[in-house]
Coordinates of C-alpha atoms and ligand atoms in Angstrom, one line a residue:
M172 CA 0.0 0.0 0.0
T173 CA 1.1 3.6 -0.6
L174 CA 1.1 5.7 2.5
P175 CA 1.0 9.5 2.0
Q176 CA 4.4 11.2 1.5
L177 CA 5.3 14.0 3.9
D178 CA 7.6 16.9 3.6
D179 CA 9.7 18.3 6.4
S180 CA 10.3 22.0 5.7
Y181 CA 10.0 23.0 9.3
V182 CA 12.8 20.6 10.2
R183 CA 15.0 21.6 7.3
L184 CA 14.6 25.3 7.7
L185 CA 14.1 25.9 11.4
H186 CA 16.9 24.0 13.2
G187 CA 16.9 25.2 16.8
L188 CA 13.1 25.3 17.1
Y189 CA 12.5 21.5 17.7
E190 CA 13.8 18.3 19.2
P191 CA 13.7 15.2 17.0
W192 CA 11.5 12.7 18.8
Q193 CA 9.5 9.5 18.4
A194 CA 6.0 8.7 19.5
A195 CA 5.6 6.3 22.4
E196 CA 4.7 2.8 21.6
F197 CA 1.1 2.0 22.2
P198 CA -0.3 -1.5 23.0
D199 CA -3.3 -1.4 20.7
P200 CA -4.0 1.6 18.5
Q201 CA -7.6 1.5 17.2
L202 CA -9.3 4.0 15.0
L203 CA -12.2 5.6 16.9
V204 CA -13.1 8.5 14.6
L205 CA -11.8 9.3 11.1
N206 CA -12.6 12.6 9.5
D207 CA -13.5 11.6 6.0
A208 CA -13.8 15.1 4.7
V209 CA -10.3 16.2 6.0
A210 CA -8.7 12.9 4.8
G211 CA -10.3 13.4 1.4
D212 CA -9.1 17.1 1.2
L213 CA -5.6 16.0 2.0
G214 CA -5.8 13.4 -0.8
F215 CA -5.5 10.5 1.5
D216 CA -7.0 7.1 0.6
L217 CA -9.7 6.4 3.2
D218 CA -9.5 2.6 2.8
E219 CA -5.8 2.7 3.3
L220 CA -6.1 4.8 6.4
R221 CA -8.5 2.3 7.9
T222 CA -6.1 -0.6 7.5
P223 CA -4.0 -1.6 10.6
Q224 CA -1.0 -0.2 8.9
G225 CA -2.9 3.1 8.1
V226 CA -4.0 3.4 11.7
R227 CA -0.5 2.7 13.0
A228 CA 0.7 5.5 10.7
L229 CA -2.0 7.9 12.0
A230 CA -0.8 7.1 15.5
G231 CA 2.8 7.7 14.8
Q232 CA 3.7 4.0 15.3
E233 CA 5.0 3.7 11.8
L234 CA 6.7 6.5 10.0
L235 CA 5.1 7.9 6.8
P236 CA 7.6 8.2 4.0
G237 CA 9.4 11.6 4.4
S238 CA 8.3 12.0 8.0
V239 CA 10.9 13.4 10.5
P240 CA 8.9 13.6 13.7
V241 CA 9.9 16.5 16.1
A242 CA 8.6 18.0 19.3
M243 CA 8.2 21.7 18.4
A244 CA 9.8 24.3 20.8
Y245 CA 7.9 27.3 22.0
A246 CA 7.7 29.6 25.0
G247 CA 4.6 31.4 26.2
H248 CA 2.8 33.6 28.6
Q249 CA 0.4 31.4 30.6
F250 CA -2.2 33.5 32.5
G251 CA 0.2 36.4 32.1
N252 CA 3.3 34.6 33.4
Y253 CA 6.1 34.0 31.1
S254 CA 7.4 30.4 30.7
P255 CA 10.6 30.3 28.6
R256 CA 10.3 26.7 27.7
L257 CA 6.9 25.1 27.0
G258 CA 7.0 23.2 23.7
D259 CA 5.2 20.0 22.6
G260 CA 5.2 18.2 25.9
R261 CA 3.0 15.5 24.6
A262 CA 2.8 16.3 20.9
L263 CA 4.8 15.8 17.7
L264 CA 4.9 17.3 14.3
L265 CA 5.0 14.3 11.9
G266 CA 5.6 16.5 8.9
E267 CA 3.7 18.3 6.2
V268 CA 1.2 17.2 3.7
V269 CA 1.4 19.1 0.4
T270 CA -1.8 18.6 -1.6
D271 CA -2.0 18.2 -5.3
D272 CA -3.0 21.9 -5.6
G273 CA 0.0 23.0 -3.6
R274 CA -1.5 23.7 -0.1
R275 CA 0.7 22.7 2.8
F276 CA -0.7 21.3 6.1
D277 CA 1.0 20.1 9.3
L278 CA 0.2 16.6 10.4
H279 CA 0.5 16.6 14.2
L280 CA -0.1 14.2 17.0
K281 CA -1.4 15.2 20.4
G282 CA -1.1 12.6 23.2
S283 CA 1.9 10.8 21.7
G284 CA 4.0 10.4 24.8
R285 CA 6.4 12.4 26.9
T286 CA 9.0 14.5 25.1
R287 CA 11.9 16.6 26.4
F288 CA 9.4 19.4 26.9
A289 CA 7.0 17.3 29.1
R290 CA 8.0 18.8 32.5
G291 CA 5.7 17.0 35.0
G292 CA 3.2 15.7 32.5
D293 CA 2.7 12.1 31.5
G294 CA 2.7 12.9 27.8
K295 CA -0.6 11.2 27.3
A296 CA -4.2 12.2 26.6
A297 CA -7.6 10.7 27.5
V298 CA -10.3 9.7 25.1
G299 CA -12.8 12.4 26.4
P300 CA -10.6 15.5 25.8
M301 CA -9.4 14.2 22.4
L302 CA -13.0 13.6 21.2
R303 CA -13.9 17.0 22.7
E304 CA -11.3 18.7 20.4
H305 CA -12.6 16.7 17.5
Q306 CA -16.2 17.7 18.2
I307 CA -15.6 21.4 18.9
S308 CA -13.0 22.0 16.1
E309 CA -15.3 20.4 13.6
A310 CA -18.3 22.5 14.8
M311 CA -16.1 25.6 14.5
H312 CA -15.2 24.7 11.0
A313 CA -18.8 24.1 10.1
L314 CA -19.5 27.6 11.5
G315 CA -17.0 29.0 9.0
I316 CA -14.4 29.9 11.7
P317 CA -10.7 29.3 11.0
T318 CA -9.5 26.3 13.0
T319 CA -7.1 23.4 13.1
R320 CA -8.9 20.2 12.1
S321 CA -9.0 16.8 13.6
L322 CA -8.2 14.0 11.1
A323 CA -8.6 11.2 13.6
V324 CA -9.0 10.1 17.2
I325 CA -7.3 6.9 18.0
T326 CA -7.6 4.9 21.2
T327 CA -4.2 3.7 22.4
G328 CA -5.2 0.6 24.4
E329 CA -3.6 2.2 27.5
T330 CA -5.3 3.3 30.7
I331 CA -4.1 6.7 31.9
T332 CA -4.4 8.4 35.2
R333 CA -6.3 11.6 35.7
D334 CA -8.9 12.1 38.4
A335 CA -9.9 8.6 37.5
L336 CA -8.4 5.9 35.4
L337 CA -9.4 6.7 31.8
P338 CA -9.0 5.1 28.4
G339 CA -6.0 6.7 26.6
A340 CA -6.2 8.3 23.1
L341 CA -4.4 10.5 20.7
L342 CA -5.5 13.0 18.2
T343 CA -4.1 13.4 14.7
R344 CA -4.4 17.1 14.0
V345 CA -4.1 19.1 10.8
A346 CA -3.3 22.8 10.7
S347 CA -2.1 25.3 8.1
S348 CA 0.8 25.5 10.5
H349 CA 1.6 25.1 14.2
L350 CA 3.5 28.4 14.4
R351 CA 2.4 30.2 17.5
V352 CA 3.1 33.6 19.2
G353 CA 5.1 31.4 21.6
T354 CA 7.2 30.1 18.8
F355 CA 8.4 33.7 18.1
Q356 CA 8.9 34.2 21.8
F357 CA 11.1 31.1 22.0
A358 CA 13.1 32.2 18.9
A359 CA 13.6 35.7 20.2
A360 CA 14.7 34.4 23.6
T361 CA 17.5 32.4 22.1
G362 CA 19.1 35.7 21.1
D363 CA 19.9 34.2 17.7
L364 CA 18.7 36.9 15.3
D365 CA 19.2 34.8 12.3
L366 CA 16.9 32.1 13.7
L367 CA 14.2 34.8 14.4
A368 CA 14.5 36.1 10.9
R369 CA 14.3 32.6 9.4
L370 CA 11.2 31.9 11.5
A371 CA 9.6 35.1 10.2
A372 CA 10.6 34.3 6.6
Y373 CA 9.1 30.8 7.1
A374 CA 5.9 32.2 8.4
I375 CA 5.7 34.6 5.4
D376 CA 6.3 31.8 3.0
R377 CA 3.6 29.6 4.5
H378 CA 0.9 32.2 5.3
H379 CA 1.6 35.4 3.4
P380 CA 3.9 34.9 0.5
E381 CA 2.5 38.0 -1.1
V382 CA 4.3 40.3 1.5
A383 CA 7.8 38.8 0.8
D384 CA 8.6 41.5 -1.8
E385 CA 7.4 44.4 0.3
S386 CA 9.9 46.9 1.6
T387 CA 9.2 45.9 5.2
P388 CA 8.0 42.2 5.0
Y389 CA 8.4 41.5 8.7
L390 CA 6.2 44.4 9.6
A391 CA 3.8 43.3 6.9
L392 CA 3.7 39.8 8.4
Y393 CA 3.0 41.2 11.8
T394 CA 0.2 43.4 10.4
E395 CA -1.3 40.4 8.7
V396 CA -1.3 38.4 11.9
L397 CA -3.0 41.2 13.7
E398 CA -5.6 41.4 11.1
A399 CA -6.2 37.7 11.0
Q400 CA -6.6 37.6 14.8
A401 CA -9.0 40.6 14.8
A402 CA -11.2 38.8 12.3
L403 CA -11.0 35.5 14.2
L404 CA -11.9 37.1 17.6
A405 CA -14.9 38.8 16.0
Q406 CA -16.1 35.4 14.7
W407 CA -15.6 33.8 18.1
M408 CA -17.6 36.6 19.8
G409 CA -20.4 36.2 17.2
V410 CA -21.0 32.6 18.1
G411 CA -20.4 33.0 21.8
F412 CA -17.2 30.9 21.8
I413 CA -14.9 31.1 24.8
H414 CA -11.5 29.6 24.2
G415 CA -10.6 29.3 27.9
V416 CA -6.8 29.3 27.7
M417 CA -5.7 32.2 25.5
N418 CA -2.1 31.9 26.5
T419 CA 0.4 33.1 23.9
D420 CA 1.4 29.5 23.2
N421 CA -2.2 28.8 22.2
M422 CA -2.4 31.6 19.6
T423 CA -1.5 30.9 16.1
I424 CA 0.3 33.0 13.5
S425 CA -2.1 31.6 10.8
G426 CA -5.2 33.0 12.6
E427 CA -6.6 29.5 13.1
T428 CA -8.2 28.6 16.5
I429 CA -5.9 26.1 18.2
D430 CA -5.7 24.0 21.3
Y431 CA -9.2 23.2 22.5
G432 CA -8.9 22.6 26.2
P433 CA -11.5 24.0 28.6
C434 CA -13.3 25.9 25.8
A435 CA -17.0 26.2 25.6
F436 CA -19.9 28.0 24.0
M437 CA -21.9 30.5 26.1
D438 CA -25.6 29.8 26.4
R439 CA -27.3 32.6 28.3
Y440 CA -25.5 35.9 27.6
H441 CA -23.2 37.3 30.2
P442 CA -20.0 39.1 29.2
G443 CA -18.2 37.7 32.3
T444 CA -18.8 34.0 31.4
V445 CA -16.0 31.7 32.2
F446 CA -16.0 27.9 32.0
S447 CA -12.5 26.9 32.8
S448 CA -11.9 25.6 36.3
I449 CA -8.3 27.0 36.3
D450 CA -9.3 30.5 35.2
T451 CA -10.2 31.6 38.7
G452 CA -9.6 35.3 38.0
G453 CA -11.7 35.3 34.8
R454 CA -8.7 36.5 32.7
Y455 CA -10.1 34.7 29.7
A456 CA -13.8 35.5 30.2
Y457 CA -16.0 35.9 27.1
A458 CA -15.8 39.7 26.9
N459 CA -12.1 39.9 27.8
Q460 CA -11.0 37.9 24.7
P461 CA -10.4 40.7 22.2
G462 CA -8.3 42.6 24.8
I463 CA -6.3 39.5 25.6
A464 CA -5.7 38.9 21.9
Q465 CA -4.3 42.4 21.7
W466 CA -2.2 41.7 24.8
N467 CA -0.8 38.5 23.1
L468 CA -0.1 40.5 20.0
A469 CA 1.9 42.9 22.0
R470 CA 4.0 40.0 23.2
L471 CA 4.4 39.0 19.5
A472 CA 5.6 42.5 18.7
E473 CA 8.1 42.4 21.5
A474 CA 9.5 39.1 20.1
M475 CA 9.7 40.5 16.6
L476 CA 11.2 43.9 17.6
P477 CA 14.7 43.3 16.2
L478 CA 13.1 42.5 12.9
F479 CA 11.4 45.9 12.7
A480 CA 14.4 48.2 13.1
D481 CA 18.0 48.1 14.3
E482 CA 17.4 50.8 16.8
P483 CA 15.2 49.5 19.7
D484 CA 13.2 52.8 20.2
A485 CA 12.5 53.0 16.6
A486 CA 11.3 49.4 16.5
V487 CA 9.0 50.0 19.5
A488 CA 7.5 53.0 17.8
I489 CA 6.9 51.1 14.6
A490 CA 5.3 48.1 16.4
T491 CA 3.2 50.3 18.7
E492 CA 1.7 52.1 15.7
V493 CA 0.5 48.8 14.2
L494 CA -0.6 47.3 17.5
Q495 CA -2.8 50.3 18.2
T496 CA -4.8 49.5 15.0
F497 CA -6.1 46.3 16.6
P498 CA -9.1 47.8 18.5
D499 CA -10.4 49.5 15.3
R500 CA -9.8 46.4 13.2
Y501 CA -11.5 44.2 15.7
R502 CA -14.5 46.5 16.1
A503 CA -15.0 46.8 12.4
H504 CA -15.0 43.0 12.0
W505 CA -17.3 42.6 15.1
L506 CA -19.8 45.1 13.7
D507 CA -19.8 43.3 10.4
V508 CA -20.5 40.0 12.2
M509 CA -23.3 41.5 14.4
Q510 CA -24.9 43.4 11.5
A511 CA -25.1 40.1 9.6
K512 CA -26.5 38.3 12.6
L513 CA -29.2 41.0 13.0
G514 CA -30.0 41.5 9.3
L515 CA -28.9 45.1 9.4
P516 CA -27.4 47.1 6.6
A517 CA -23.8 48.3 7.1
T518 CA -24.9 51.8 7.7
V519 CA -26.4 51.0 11.1
G520 CA -24.0 51.7 13.9
R521 CA -23.1 49.7 16.9
E522 CA -25.4 51.3 19.5
L523 CA -28.4 49.2 18.5
V524 CA -26.3 46.1 18.9
D525 CA -24.9 47.2 22.2
D526 CA -28.4 47.9 23.5
L527 CA -29.6 44.4 22.6
L528 CA -26.6 43.0 24.5
V529 CA -27.7 45.0 27.6
L530 CA -31.2 43.3 27.3
L531 CA -29.7 39.9 26.8
E532 CA -27.6 40.2 29.9
A533 CA -30.3 41.6 32.1
Q534 CA -32.8 38.9 31.0
S535 CA -30.3 36.0 30.8
V536 CA -31.3 35.3 27.2
D537 CA -29.7 32.4 25.3
W538 CA -27.3 34.0 22.7
T539 CA -27.7 31.4 20.0
Q540 CA -31.5 31.2 20.2
C541 CA -32.0 34.9 20.2
F542 CA -30.1 35.6 17.0
R543 CA -31.5 32.6 15.3
A544 CA -35.0 33.9 16.1
M545 CA -34.4 37.2 14.4
S546 CA -34.7 35.9 10.9
S547 CA -38.4 35.2 11.7
A548 CA -38.7 38.8 12.7
V549 CA -37.4 39.8 9.3
R550 CA -40.0 37.5 7.8
G551 CA -42.7 39.3 9.8
D552 CA -43.0 37.2 13.0
A553 CA -41.2 38.5 16.0
E554 CA -42.9 36.2 18.5
P555 CA -40.0 33.5 18.5
A556 CA -37.6 36.3 19.6
R557 CA -40.1 38.0 22.0
D558 CA -40.7 34.6 23.7
L559 CA -37.1 34.5 24.9
F560 CA -37.6 37.7 27.0
F561 CA -39.5 38.0 30.3
D562 CA -39.6 41.8 30.1
R563 CA -41.4 42.0 26.7
D564 CA -41.8 45.8 26.9
A565 CA -38.1 46.4 27.0
F566 CA -37.6 44.1 24.1
D567 CA -40.5 45.6 22.1
A568 CA -38.9 49.1 22.5
W569 CA -35.7 47.7 21.1
L570 CA -37.5 45.9 18.4
D571 CA -39.1 49.1 17.2
R572 CA -35.7 50.7 16.8
W573 CA -34.5 47.6 15.0
R574 CA -37.5 47.8 12.6
D575 CA -36.7 51.4 11.9
A576 CA -33.1 50.4 11.1
R577 CA -34.3 47.5 9.0
A578 CA -36.6 49.9 7.1
T579 CA -33.4 51.7 5.8
D580 CA -32.2 48.4 4.2
P581 CA -32.7 48.3 0.4
R582 CA -32.1 44.6 0.2
D583 CA -34.8 42.0 -0.4
P584 CA -36.0 40.8 3.0
T585 CA -36.3 37.2 2.0
G586 CA -32.7 37.2 1.0
V587 CA -31.7 38.9 4.2
A588 CA -33.6 36.4 6.3
D589 CA -32.1 33.4 4.4
A590 CA -28.6 34.8 4.9
M591 CA -29.3 35.2 8.6
D592 CA -30.2 31.6 8.8
R593 CA -26.9 30.7 7.3
T594 CA -25.0 32.9 9.7
N595 CA -26.9 32.3 12.9
P596 CA -26.7 28.6 13.9
V597 CA -29.5 26.6 15.5
H598 CA -26.9 24.2 16.9
I599 CA -23.7 24.9 18.7
P600 CA -21.9 22.2 20.8
R601 CA -23.6 23.1 24.0
N602 CA -21.6 22.1 27.0
H603 CA -24.1 19.9 28.8
L604 CA -24.7 18.0 25.6
V605 CA -21.0 17.6 24.8
E606 CA -20.2 16.4 28.4
N607 CA -23.0 13.8 28.1
V608 CA -21.7 12.3 24.9
L609 CA -18.1 12.3 26.1
D610 CA -19.1 10.5 29.2
A611 CA -20.9 7.9 27.1
A612 CA -17.9 7.6 24.8
T613 CA -15.5 7.2 27.7
A614 CA -17.8 4.4 28.9
G615 CA -17.6 2.7 25.5
D616 CA -20.7 4.0 23.6
L617 CA -19.6 6.3 20.7
A618 CA -23.1 6.5 19.1
P619 CA -24.3 9.6 21.1
F620 CA -21.0 11.4 20.2
L621 CA -21.4 10.7 16.5
D622 CA -25.1 11.8 16.6
L623 CA -24.2 15.1 18.2
L624 CA -21.3 15.5 15.8
D625 CA -23.7 15.2 12.9
V626 CA -25.9 17.9 14.5
V627 CA -23.2 20.4 15.2
T628 CA -21.5 20.0 11.9
N629 CA -24.7 21.0 10.2
P630 CA -25.3 23.9 12.5
Y631 CA -27.8 25.9 10.4
D632 CA -30.2 23.0 9.9
A633 CA -33.1 23.0 12.4
R634 CA -34.1 19.6 13.9
P635 CA -37.8 20.1 14.8
D636 CA -37.8 16.5 16.0
R637 CA -35.0 17.1 18.5
P638 CA -35.8 20.5 20.2
E639 CA -33.7 19.6 23.3
L640 CA -30.6 19.9 21.2
A641 CA -31.2 23.6 20.7
Q642 CA -31.9 24.4 24.3
P643 CA -29.5 25.9 26.9
A644 CA -28.7 23.8 30.0
P645 CA -31.5 24.0 32.6
Q646 CA -31.1 27.2 34.5
D647 CA -30.9 25.5 37.9
A648 CA -28.2 23.2 36.7
P649 CA -24.8 23.7 38.4
A650 CA -22.6 26.2 36.6
H651 CA -20.6 24.2 34.1
R652 CA -16.9 23.8 34.7
T653 CA -14.5 22.5 32.1
F654 CA -11.2 21.1 33.2
C655 CA -7.7 21.6 31.9
G656 CA -6.6 18.1 32.9
T657 CA -6.7 17.2 29.3
Ligands
LIG152 P1 -2.0 23.5 26.9 O1 -2.5 24.3 28.1 O2 -2.8 22.2 26.7 O3 -1.9 24.3 25.7 O4 -0.5 22.9 27.3 C1 0.4 23.8 27.8 C2 1.8 23.1 27.8 O5 1.7 21.9 28.7 C3 2.3 22.6 26.5 O6 3.7 22.7 26.6 C4 1.9 21.1 26.5 O7 2.7 20.3 25.7 C5 2.1 20.7 28.0 N1 1.2 19.6 28.4 C6 -0.1 19.6 28.6 N2 -0.5 18.4 29.0 C7 0.6 17.6 29.0 C8 0.8 16.2 29.4 N3 -0.2 15.4 29.8 N4 2.1 15.8 29.4 C9 3.1 16.6 29.0 N5 2.9 17.8 28.6 C10 1.7 18.4 28.7
LIG153 MG1 -1.3 24.5 24.0

């Protein structure tokens, strides 16, 4: 059989930013979930991937031709505190797939055993968190949000120790690259300017080849990263996504969402919503995310300073000027997202949106349900939206203003309502549903997981026969906590 050929450009070009490493040997790797769409897009042969040899390759037990597995080095600010040496503690870059049409993707393992970067960890992963990353990253992709993808989840045949003994698993992940803000921090901290410049050139080549010929390509790269993150954050906010661990090592240069740990989708709107059990200070709460993104981008600028100008003060001035464009960039993307969600023309300002958020918060209204209901209002029936509010008068007053704004819209209302139904999902991976299917999967029953995966990867399709899947958790349920013990 012909296994896919990998390239190793990261290894060839970025010596100093990795440690060559091998995956641990696992007693019994078995395919739990294979992502047919991703495999197909990469040009992989599905039947071959399903053979024992294919599964062993997906689990890093057998090297694909051309593969030079490495643990990637990176640093990072975790909850604001700098760690000079994080890196792939339990992950490996197997190599890069180059598709027939010339696109390059990293093939990466998570849960593949301890590496030199492992510190206190066991290098392993449990089946629940790996399925969680699969489920949520696929939901994000279906929502049109840039993200790493999950190619496969494989059980290892091991039992691993967390709070309880759990079945072990690993994730085979695909990304347009695994370059992180923390990769630049690590390169900068080596003091090797040539390495930093090679990293930046590599990032340009992979993500923004069009800026290579500009007079200041490194600054152009930085500006592109800022822009991609501003757009990404606006999309997160639009669907109520809370990443949970926005450390600089979990922020990509590509603008893809990465590292799904204690992330979750908000149900009832509250800007201070936090799910992660370790985020006790609420640093990464829903409404803080754009500000944290900017903070992380300031750390990226610090790392890149020597590339911007020889003279430090001049470099800081140049970087600051670009960094300060982030709030406006973010707000512009956010307003675009919110106008689309509410069926408003681009001429309507943010005040109307802000005033709706005040109502949603005061009345604990479900984010996803409210926006989805607004397409009915465009079609002439505001009752589904009104039903979500206990103080109808307050909502009606807002609705009158929304109707006035709508009246200025020259577009055909049917087209607007249809577009809203393709931007406002019915189904997000609601935490209480996700936790239930992960519990079942951990106990050996994968069917509920696959059922929910089908629902959240078709997020705009209503399921009138399954209304419970579109409901928030019962209000008296204990506040959900997601754990980082992934
Ligand atoms: P995360 O918060 O999952 O992004 O991980 C932060 C850092 O901890 C990274 O360097 C990971 O490689 C490392 N890490 C997380 N879990 C483990 C584990 N079980 N064993 C070794 N390293 C780990
Ligand atoms: Mg991480």
